[in-house]
Coordinates of C-alpha atoms in Angstrom, one line a residue:
M1 CA 0.0 0.0 0.1
K2 CA 2.9 2.4 1.0
N3 CA 4.6 1.6 -2.3
N4 CA 1.5 2.4 -4.3
F5 CA 1.1 5.8 -2.5
E6 CA 4.8 6.6 -3.2
N7 CA 4.4 5.8 -6.9
L8 CA 1.3 7.8 -7.1
L9 CA 3.1 10.8 -5.5
S10 CA 6.0 10.3 -7.8
S11 CA 3.7 10.2 -10.8
L12 CA 1.8 13.4 -9.7
F13 CA 5.2 15.2 -9.3
S14 CA 6.3 14.1 -12.7
F15 CA 3.1 15.1 -14.3
F16 CA 2.7 18.5 -12.7
I17 CA 6.3 19.5 -13.1
L18 CA 6.1 18.7 -16.8
I19 CA 3.2 20.9 -17.1
A20 CA 4.8 23.7 -15.2
I21 CA 8.0 23.5 -17.3
L22 CA 6.1 23.4 -20.7
G23 CA 3.9 26.2 -19.3
G24 CA 7.0 28.3 -18.6
G25 CA 8.1 27.8 -22.4
I26 CA 4.5 28.8 -23.5
I27 CA 4.6 31.9 -21.2
F28 CA 8.1 32.8 -22.6
L29 CA 7.0 32.5 -26.2
L30 CA 3.8 34.6 -25.6
F31 CA 5.9 37.3 -24.0
L32 CA 8.2 37.1 -26.8
V33 CA 5.5 37.6 -29.3
A34 CA 4.1 40.5 -27.2
L35 CA 7.5 42.1 -27.3
L36 CA 7.8 41.7 -31.1
L37 CA 4.3 43.0 -31.7
G38 CA 4.7 46.0 -29.4
G39 CA 2.3 48.8 -28.8
E40 CA -1.2 48.4 -27.4
T41 CA -1.6 44.9 -28.9
G42 CA 1.6 43.6 -27.3
A43 CA 0.8 45.3 -24.0
N44 CA -2.7 43.6 -24.1
L45 CA -1.2 40.2 -24.9
A46 CA 1.3 40.4 -22.1
I47 CA -1.2 41.5 -19.5
S48 CA -3.7 38.9 -20.7
T49 CA -0.9 36.2 -20.5
S50 CA 0.2 37.2 -17.0
T51 CA -3.4 37.5 -15.5
T52 CA -5.2 34.5 -17.3
I53 CA -2.6 31.9 -18.3
M54 CA 0.3 32.3 -16.0
P55 CA -1.6 31.4 -12.5
Y56 CA -2.4 28.0 -13.9
F57 CA 1.2 27.1 -14.4
I58 CA 2.2 28.6 -11.0
K59 CA -0.4 26.4 -9.4
S60 CA 0.9 23.4 -11.3
A61 CA 4.4 24.1 -9.9
T62 CA 3.0 24.5 -6.5
I63 CA 1.3 21.1 -6.7
A64 CA 4.5 19.5 -8.1
V65 CA 6.6 20.8 -5.2
L66 CA 4.0 19.6 -2.6
A67 CA 3.9 16.2 -4.2
G68 CA 7.6 16.0 -4.5
L69 CA 8.2 16.9 -0.8
V70 CA 5.6 14.5 0.4
S71 CA 7.0 11.7 -1.8
M72 CA 10.5 12.6 -0.6
Y73 CA 9.5 12.2 3.2
A74 CA 7.3 9.2 2.6
R75 CA 10.4 7.4 1.0
G76 CA 12.6 8.5 3.9
M77 CA 14.9 10.5 1.6
H78 CA 15.6 13.5 4.0
T79 CA 18.3 15.3 1.9
L80 CA 18.6 18.0 4.3
T81 CA 20.1 15.9 7.1
L82 CA 23.7 15.1 8.0
Q83 CA 23.8 11.3 7.7
G84 CA 27.5 10.8 7.6
S85 CA 28.4 13.1 10.4
S86 CA 30.0 11.6 13.4
K87 CA 32.0 12.7 16.5
K88 CA 35.3 11.3 14.7
D89 CA 34.9 13.9 11.8
Q90 CA 35.5 16.8 14.3

């Protein structure tokens, strides 16, 4: 059961981080097009992109980070601990 939960969390992380990365590319391209268009049309495209499209990709990245952290702690992979530290090293 625990292994299925860990696999589900890893799959969720992979899916949502892929969405967030691809979304970042889409946002970049839309801002580039807005910059090339310039003027009122470019400004409207940039504003529309930042207010309507970008929040979805930010939420996707947030879900990916949450799933990744929960997956990491469920597997026991606490990367911010000192595992090899001992009194002899000092």
